[in-house]
Tab-separated table of C-alpha atoms and ligand atoms in Angstrom:
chain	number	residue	atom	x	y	z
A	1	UNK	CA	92.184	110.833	109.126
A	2	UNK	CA	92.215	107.570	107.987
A	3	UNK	CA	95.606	105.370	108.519
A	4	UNK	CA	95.468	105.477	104.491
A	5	UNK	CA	95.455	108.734	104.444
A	6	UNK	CA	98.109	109.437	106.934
A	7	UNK	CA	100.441	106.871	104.629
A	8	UNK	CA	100.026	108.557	101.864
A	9	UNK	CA	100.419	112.260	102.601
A	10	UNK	CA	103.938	110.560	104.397
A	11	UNK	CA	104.597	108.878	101.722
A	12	UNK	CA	103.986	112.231	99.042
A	13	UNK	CA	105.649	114.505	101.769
A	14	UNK	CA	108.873	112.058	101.996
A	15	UNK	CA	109.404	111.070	98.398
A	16	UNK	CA	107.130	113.570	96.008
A	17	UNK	CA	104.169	113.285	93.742
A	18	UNK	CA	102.321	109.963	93.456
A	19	UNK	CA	100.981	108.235	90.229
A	20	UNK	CA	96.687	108.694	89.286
A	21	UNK	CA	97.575	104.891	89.269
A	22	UNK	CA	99.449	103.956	92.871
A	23	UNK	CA	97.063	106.079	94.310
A	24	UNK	CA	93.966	104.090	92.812
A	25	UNK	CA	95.628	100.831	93.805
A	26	UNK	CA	96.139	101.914	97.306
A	27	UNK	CA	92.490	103.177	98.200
A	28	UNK	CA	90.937	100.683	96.019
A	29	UNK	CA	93.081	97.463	97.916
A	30	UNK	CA	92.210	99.388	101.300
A	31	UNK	CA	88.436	99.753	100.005
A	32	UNK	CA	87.869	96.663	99.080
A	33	UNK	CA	89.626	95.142	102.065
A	34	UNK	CA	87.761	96.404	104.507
A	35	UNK	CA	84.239	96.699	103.740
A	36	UNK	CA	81.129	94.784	101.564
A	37	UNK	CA	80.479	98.082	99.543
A	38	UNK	CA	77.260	96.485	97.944
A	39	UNK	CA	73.568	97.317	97.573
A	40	UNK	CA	71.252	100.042	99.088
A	41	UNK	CA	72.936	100.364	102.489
A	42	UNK	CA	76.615	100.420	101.001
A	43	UNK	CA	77.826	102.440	98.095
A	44	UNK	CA	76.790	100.996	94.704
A	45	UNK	CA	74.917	98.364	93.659
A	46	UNK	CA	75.537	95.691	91.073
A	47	UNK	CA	73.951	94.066	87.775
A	48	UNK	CA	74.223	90.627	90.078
A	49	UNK	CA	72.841	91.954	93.585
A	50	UNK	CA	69.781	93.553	91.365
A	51	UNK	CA	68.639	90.581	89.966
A	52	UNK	CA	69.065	86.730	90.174
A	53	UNK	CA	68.521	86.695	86.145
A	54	UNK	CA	72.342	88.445	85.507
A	55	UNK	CA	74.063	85.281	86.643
A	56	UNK	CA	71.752	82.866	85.629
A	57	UNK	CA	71.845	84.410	81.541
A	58	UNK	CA	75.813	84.307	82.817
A	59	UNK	CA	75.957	80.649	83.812
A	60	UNK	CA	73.310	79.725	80.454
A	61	UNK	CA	75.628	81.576	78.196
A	62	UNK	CA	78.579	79.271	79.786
A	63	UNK	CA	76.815	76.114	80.033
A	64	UNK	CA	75.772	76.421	76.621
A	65	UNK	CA	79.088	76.733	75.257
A	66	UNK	CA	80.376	73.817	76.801
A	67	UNK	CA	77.410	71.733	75.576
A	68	UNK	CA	78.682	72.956	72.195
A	69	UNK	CA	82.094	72.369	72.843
A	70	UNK	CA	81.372	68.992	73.352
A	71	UNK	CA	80.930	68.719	77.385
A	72	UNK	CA	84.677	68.519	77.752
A	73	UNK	CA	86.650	67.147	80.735
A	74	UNK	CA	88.437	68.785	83.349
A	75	UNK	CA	86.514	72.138	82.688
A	76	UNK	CA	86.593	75.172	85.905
A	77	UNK	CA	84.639	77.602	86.910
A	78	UNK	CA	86.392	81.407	87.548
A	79	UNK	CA	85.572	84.040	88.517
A	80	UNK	CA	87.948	87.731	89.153
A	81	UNK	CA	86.412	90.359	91.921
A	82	UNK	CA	82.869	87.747	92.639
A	83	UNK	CA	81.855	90.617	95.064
A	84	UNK	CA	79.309	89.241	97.413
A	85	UNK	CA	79.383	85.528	95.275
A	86	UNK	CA	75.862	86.577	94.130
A	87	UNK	CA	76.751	86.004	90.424
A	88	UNK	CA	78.514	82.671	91.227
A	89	UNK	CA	76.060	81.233	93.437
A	90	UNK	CA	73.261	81.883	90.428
A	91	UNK	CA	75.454	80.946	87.312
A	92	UNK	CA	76.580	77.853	89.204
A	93	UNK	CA	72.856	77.055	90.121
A	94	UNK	CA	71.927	77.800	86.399
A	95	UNK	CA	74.315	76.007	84.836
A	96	UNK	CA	73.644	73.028	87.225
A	97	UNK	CA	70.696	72.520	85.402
A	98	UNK	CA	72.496	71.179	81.828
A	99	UNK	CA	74.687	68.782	84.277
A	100	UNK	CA	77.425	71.078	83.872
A	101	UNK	CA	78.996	71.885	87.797
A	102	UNK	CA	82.955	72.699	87.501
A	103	UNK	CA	85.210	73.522	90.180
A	104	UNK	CA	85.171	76.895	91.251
A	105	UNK	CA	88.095	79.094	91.549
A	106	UNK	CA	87.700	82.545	92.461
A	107	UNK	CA	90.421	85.746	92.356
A	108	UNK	CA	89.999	87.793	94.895
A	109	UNK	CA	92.231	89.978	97.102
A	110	UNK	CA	89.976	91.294	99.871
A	111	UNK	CA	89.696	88.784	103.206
A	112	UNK	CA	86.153	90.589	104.089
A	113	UNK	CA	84.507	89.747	100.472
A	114	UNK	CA	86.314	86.077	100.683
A	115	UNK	CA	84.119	85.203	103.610
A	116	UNK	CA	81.118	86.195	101.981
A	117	UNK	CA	81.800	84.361	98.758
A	118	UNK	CA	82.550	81.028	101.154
A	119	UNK	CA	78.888	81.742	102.208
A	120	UNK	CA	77.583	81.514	99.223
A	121	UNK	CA	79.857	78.970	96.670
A	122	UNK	CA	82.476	76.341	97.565
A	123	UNK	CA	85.648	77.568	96.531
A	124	UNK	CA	89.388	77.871	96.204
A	125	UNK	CA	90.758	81.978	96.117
A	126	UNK	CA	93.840	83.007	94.337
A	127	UNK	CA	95.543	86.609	94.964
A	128	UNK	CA	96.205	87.100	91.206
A	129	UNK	CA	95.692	85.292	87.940
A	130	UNK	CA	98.870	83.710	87.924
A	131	UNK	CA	98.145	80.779	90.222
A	132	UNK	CA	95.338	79.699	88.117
A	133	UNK	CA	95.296	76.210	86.920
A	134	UNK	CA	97.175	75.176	83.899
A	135	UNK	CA	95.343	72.509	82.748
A	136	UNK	CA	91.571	71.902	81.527
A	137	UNK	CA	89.378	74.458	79.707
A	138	UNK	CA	88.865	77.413	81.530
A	139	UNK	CA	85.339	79.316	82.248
A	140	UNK	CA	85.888	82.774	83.210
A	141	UNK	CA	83.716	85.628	84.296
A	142	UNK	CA	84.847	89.231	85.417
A	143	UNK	CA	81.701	91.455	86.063
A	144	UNK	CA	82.659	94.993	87.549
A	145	UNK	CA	86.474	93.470	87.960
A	146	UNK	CA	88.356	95.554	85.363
A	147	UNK	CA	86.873	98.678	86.571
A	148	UNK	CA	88.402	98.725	90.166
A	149	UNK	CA	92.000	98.317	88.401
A	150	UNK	CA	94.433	100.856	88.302
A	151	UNK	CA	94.843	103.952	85.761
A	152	UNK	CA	97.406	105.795	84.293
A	153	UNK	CA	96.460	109.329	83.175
A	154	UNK	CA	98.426	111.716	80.797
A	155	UNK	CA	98.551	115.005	79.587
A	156	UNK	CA	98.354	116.569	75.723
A	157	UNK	CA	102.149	116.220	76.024
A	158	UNK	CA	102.115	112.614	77.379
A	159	UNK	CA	103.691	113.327	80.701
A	160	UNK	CA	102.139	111.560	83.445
A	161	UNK	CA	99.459	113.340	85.718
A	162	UNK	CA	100.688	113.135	89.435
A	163	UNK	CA	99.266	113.580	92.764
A	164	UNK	CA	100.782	116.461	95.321
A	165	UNK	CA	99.632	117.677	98.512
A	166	UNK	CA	98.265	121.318	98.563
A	167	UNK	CA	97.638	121.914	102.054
A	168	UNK	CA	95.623	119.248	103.795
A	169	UNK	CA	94.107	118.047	99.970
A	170	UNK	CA	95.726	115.197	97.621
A	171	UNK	CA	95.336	117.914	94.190
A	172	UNK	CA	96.241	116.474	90.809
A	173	UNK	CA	98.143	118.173	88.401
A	174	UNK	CA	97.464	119.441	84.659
A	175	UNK	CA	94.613	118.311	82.367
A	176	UNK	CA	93.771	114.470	81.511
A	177	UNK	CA	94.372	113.786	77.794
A	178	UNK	CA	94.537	110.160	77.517
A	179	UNK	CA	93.928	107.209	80.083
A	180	UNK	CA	95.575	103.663	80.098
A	181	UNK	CA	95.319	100.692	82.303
A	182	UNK	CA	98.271	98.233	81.735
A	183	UNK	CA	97.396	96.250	84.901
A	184	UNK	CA	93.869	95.631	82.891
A	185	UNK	CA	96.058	94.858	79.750
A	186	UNK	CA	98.210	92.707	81.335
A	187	UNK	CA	95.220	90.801	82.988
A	188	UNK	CA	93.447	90.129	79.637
A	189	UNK	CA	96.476	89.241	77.935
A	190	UNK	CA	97.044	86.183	80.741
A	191	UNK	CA	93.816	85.281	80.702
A	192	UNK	CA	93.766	84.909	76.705
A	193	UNK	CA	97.104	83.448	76.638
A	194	UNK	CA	95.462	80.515	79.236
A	195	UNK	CA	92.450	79.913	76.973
A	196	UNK	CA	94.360	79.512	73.891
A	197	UNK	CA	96.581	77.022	75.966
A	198	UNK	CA	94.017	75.107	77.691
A	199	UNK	CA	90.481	76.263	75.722
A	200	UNK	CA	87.470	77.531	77.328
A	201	UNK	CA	86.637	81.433	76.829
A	202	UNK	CA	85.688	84.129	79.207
A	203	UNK	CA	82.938	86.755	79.878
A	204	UNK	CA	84.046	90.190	80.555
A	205	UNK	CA	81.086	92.893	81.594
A	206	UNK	CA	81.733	96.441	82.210
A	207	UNK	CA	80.910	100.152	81.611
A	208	UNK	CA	82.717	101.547	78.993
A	209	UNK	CA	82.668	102.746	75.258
A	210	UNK	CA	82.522	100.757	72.635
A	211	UNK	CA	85.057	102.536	70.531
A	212	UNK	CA	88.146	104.392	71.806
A	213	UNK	CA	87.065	106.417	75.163
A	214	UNK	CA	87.923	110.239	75.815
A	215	UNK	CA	90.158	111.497	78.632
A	216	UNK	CA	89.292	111.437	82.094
A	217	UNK	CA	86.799	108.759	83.076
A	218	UNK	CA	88.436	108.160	86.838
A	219	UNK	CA	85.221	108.558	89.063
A	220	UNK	CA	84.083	107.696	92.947
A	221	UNK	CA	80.931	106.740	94.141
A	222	UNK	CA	79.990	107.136	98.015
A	223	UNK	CA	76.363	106.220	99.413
A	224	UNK	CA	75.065	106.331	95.545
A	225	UNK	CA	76.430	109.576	94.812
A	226	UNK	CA	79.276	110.916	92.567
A	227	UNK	CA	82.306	111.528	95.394
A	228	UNK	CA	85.383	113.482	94.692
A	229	UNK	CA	88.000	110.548	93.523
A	230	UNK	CA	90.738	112.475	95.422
A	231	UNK	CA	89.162	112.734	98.927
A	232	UNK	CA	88.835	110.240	101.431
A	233	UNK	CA	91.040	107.831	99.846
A	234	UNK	CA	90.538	104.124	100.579
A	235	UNK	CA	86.859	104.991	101.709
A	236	UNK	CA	84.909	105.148	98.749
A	237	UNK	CA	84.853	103.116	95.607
A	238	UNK	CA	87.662	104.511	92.418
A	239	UNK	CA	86.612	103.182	89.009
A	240	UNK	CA	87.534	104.187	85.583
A	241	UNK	CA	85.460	103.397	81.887
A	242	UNK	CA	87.293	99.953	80.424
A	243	UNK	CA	88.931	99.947	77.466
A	244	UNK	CA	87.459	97.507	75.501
A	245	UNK	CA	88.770	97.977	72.347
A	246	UNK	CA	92.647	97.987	74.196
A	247	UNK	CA	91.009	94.771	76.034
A	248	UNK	CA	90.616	93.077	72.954
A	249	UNK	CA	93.751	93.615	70.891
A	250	UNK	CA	95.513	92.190	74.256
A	251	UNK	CA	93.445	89.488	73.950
A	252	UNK	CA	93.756	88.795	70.069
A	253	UNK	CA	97.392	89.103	70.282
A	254	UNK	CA	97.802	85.992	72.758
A	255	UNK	CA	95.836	83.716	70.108
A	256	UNK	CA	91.876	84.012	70.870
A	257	UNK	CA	88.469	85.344	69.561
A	258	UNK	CA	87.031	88.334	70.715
A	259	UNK	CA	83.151	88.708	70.248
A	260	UNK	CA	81.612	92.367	71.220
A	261	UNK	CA	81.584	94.590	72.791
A	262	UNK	CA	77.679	94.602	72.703
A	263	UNK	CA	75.444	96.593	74.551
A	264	UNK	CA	74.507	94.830	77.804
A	265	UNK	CA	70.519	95.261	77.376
A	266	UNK	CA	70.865	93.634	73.884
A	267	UNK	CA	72.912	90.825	75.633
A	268	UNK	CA	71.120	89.969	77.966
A	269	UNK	CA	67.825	90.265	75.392
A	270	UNK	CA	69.656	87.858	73.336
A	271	UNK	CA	70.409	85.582	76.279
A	272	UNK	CA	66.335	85.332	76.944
A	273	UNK	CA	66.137	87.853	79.833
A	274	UNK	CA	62.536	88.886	78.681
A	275	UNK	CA	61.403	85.674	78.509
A	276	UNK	CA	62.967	84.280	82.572
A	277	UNK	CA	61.590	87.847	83.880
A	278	UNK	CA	58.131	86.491	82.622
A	279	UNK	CA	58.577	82.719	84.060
A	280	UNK	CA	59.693	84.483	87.460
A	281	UNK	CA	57.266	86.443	87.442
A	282	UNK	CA	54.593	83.783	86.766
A	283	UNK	CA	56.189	81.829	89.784
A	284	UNK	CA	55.294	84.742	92.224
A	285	UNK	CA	53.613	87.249	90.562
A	286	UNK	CA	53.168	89.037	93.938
A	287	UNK	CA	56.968	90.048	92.571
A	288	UNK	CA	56.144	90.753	88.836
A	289	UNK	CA	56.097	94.318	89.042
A	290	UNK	CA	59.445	94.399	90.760
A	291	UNK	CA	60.933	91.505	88.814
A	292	UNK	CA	60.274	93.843	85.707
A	293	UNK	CA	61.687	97.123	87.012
A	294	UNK	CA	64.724	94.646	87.791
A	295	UNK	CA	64.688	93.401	84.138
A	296	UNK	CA	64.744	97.356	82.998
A	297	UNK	CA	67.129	98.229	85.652
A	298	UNK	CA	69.932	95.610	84.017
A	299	UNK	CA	68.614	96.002	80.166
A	300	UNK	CA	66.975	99.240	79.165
A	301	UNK	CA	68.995	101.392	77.426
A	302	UNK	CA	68.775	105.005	79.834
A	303	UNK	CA	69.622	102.576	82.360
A	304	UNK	CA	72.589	100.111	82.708
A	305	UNK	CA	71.806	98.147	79.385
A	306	UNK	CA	73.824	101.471	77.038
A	307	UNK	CA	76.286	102.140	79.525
A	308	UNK	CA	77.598	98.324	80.118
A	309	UNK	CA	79.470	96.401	77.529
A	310	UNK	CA	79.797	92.441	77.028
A	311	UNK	CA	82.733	91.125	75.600
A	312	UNK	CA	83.946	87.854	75.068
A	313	UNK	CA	87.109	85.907	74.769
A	314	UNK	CA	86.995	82.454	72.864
A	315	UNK	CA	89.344	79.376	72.487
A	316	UNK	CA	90.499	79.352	68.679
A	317	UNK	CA	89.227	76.544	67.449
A	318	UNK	CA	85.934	76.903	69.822
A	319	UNK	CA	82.113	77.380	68.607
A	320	UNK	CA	80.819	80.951	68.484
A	321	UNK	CA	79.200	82.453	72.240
A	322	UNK	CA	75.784	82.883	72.070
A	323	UNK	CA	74.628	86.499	72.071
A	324	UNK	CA	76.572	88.385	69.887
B	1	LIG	N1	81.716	91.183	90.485
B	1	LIG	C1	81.081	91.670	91.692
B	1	LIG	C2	81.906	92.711	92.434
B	1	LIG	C3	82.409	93.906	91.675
B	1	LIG	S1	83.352	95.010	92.699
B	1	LIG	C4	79.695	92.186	91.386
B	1	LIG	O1	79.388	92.349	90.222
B	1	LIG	O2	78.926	92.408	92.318
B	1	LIG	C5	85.027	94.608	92.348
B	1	LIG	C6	85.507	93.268	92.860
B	1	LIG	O3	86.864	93.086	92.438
B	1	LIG	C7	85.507	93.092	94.370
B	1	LIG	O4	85.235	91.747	94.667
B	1	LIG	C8	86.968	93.455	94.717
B	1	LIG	O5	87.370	93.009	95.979
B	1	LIG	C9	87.696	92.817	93.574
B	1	LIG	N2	89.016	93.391	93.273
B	1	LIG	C10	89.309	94.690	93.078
B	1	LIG	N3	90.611	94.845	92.756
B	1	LIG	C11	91.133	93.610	92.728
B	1	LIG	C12	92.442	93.101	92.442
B	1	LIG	N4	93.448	93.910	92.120
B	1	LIG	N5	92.622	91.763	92.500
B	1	LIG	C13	91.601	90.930	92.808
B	1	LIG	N6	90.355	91.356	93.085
B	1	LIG	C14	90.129	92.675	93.059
């Protein structure tokens, strides 16, 4: 048993029941904290460690706005949960290109994943939002972040669903009605609040309905295959559908735009992705074949391009994102 584990059958055995939510937090912070989950040999794999294109259409759809915004001063580059630094590393590159290379400033609670993203970008890390500059337009980008955060689920009555012990298995009571994630809420709301302050806009990608979502959507992936969420915690990946729609109300409320969601496949169409799979392609066309299935892997629709939503969050008095 892991020393998780142990903590929190103590902790349920000493003091009750446990929230769907603590327990999340707990195995996801231990998850994430000791491990690089990604790709093939881990236990999921990402739009940005699939293909270079996802954070290059990222970093054009960034350095385009700030060519429209008038190339203002002072601008940074952020990113929450950068994984690897895959996405960074290729939006950065990208928007390089248009003279456009900000600071970077990356959120991020996991020491393992920080060493990989100093690999791969030049950096400063923040625990939380809340240390994030105050000054200068901001240029944000949360790909798979919003996902790992906590949950609350409830019943048809609207009590809270709790974890007990039964025996040597974490068992959660009653029947999931509804699903909220105020840490998520609370996360969009900041970052809006910032933006309207201090301009700039963000990118937010996730899986997750467009409209309102339906009950239960908590889920756990281990070596590429659906895992029981309430085994094994800390030692396989807990992630629940985004609430976009709750997402953007946050958002709106503290001042900004909100453009989507839109599907990601008719994002990243929008963004040009057929059109740098075929100049990649050109430029080793020993690749093409994969660099195609890669394009279809991110965009077509029975793939990730239905499934994942774009949203994004502007300054007020900013031009409209490209893409939507
Ligand atoms: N964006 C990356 C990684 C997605 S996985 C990609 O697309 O490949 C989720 C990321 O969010 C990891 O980097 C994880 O360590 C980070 N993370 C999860 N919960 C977090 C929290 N509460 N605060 C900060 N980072 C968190």
């Amino acid at each position: 048993m892991s020393p998780l584990e142990a903590k929190l059958r103590r902790r349920i055995a000493e003091h009750g029941p446990i929230s769907v939510a603590d327990y999340m937090a707990e195995a996801n912070a231990h998850y994430y904290a000791t491990r690089d989950p990604f790709g093939t040999e881990g236990d999921f794999t990402t739009a940005p460690e699939i293909s270079q294109m996802f954070g290059e259409l990222v970093g054009i759809w960034l350095a385009d706005l700030w060519m429209r915004a008038g190339r203002p001063e002072g601008a940074r580059y952020i990113e929450l949960g950068p994984g690897r630094g895959t996405l960074a590393e290729d939006a950065l590159r990208a928007m390089g290109g248009t003279g456009f290379a900000p600071p970077v400033e990356l959120v991020e609670t996991s020491p393992v994943l920080r060493r990989g993203q100093a690999e791969r970008v030049s950096a400063c890390w923040h625990d939380g939002p809340s240390t994030l500059p105050t000054e200068g337009p901001l240029f944000i980008v949360a790909n798979e972040f919003f996902d790992a955060l906590p949950v609350h689920q409830f019943d048809s009555r609207g009590e809270e669903l709790m974890i007990r012990l039964d025996g040597d298995k974490f068992v959660r009571d009653g029947e999931v009605m509804t699903e909220t994630s105020p840490a998520s809420l609370a996360i969009a709301g900041d970052l809006a609040r910032r933006i309207a302050r201090q301009s700039g806009a963000a990118l937010i990608v996730d899986y997750g309905p467009v409209g309102q979502g339906a009950g239960d959507t908590l889920q756990s992936l281990s070596n590429h295959q659906y895992a029981d969420p309430f085994a094994a915690p800390g030692e396989r990946d807990l992630t629940a559908h985004v609430d976009f729609e709750a997402l953007g109300e946050a958002a709106r409320a503290e001042g900004v735009r909100v453009f989507g969601p839109v599907e990601q496949g008719a994002w990243l169409k929008a963004m040009g992705i057929d059109l740098r799979a075929v100049s990649l392609a050109k430029a080793a066309p020993e690749r093409a074949a994969e660099i195609m299935a890669d394009r279809d892997r991110l965009a077509a629709a029975d793939q990730m391009g239905r499934l994942f939503k774009v949203m994004a969050l502007v300054a007020p008095d900013w031009p409209e994102p490209a893409g939507f």
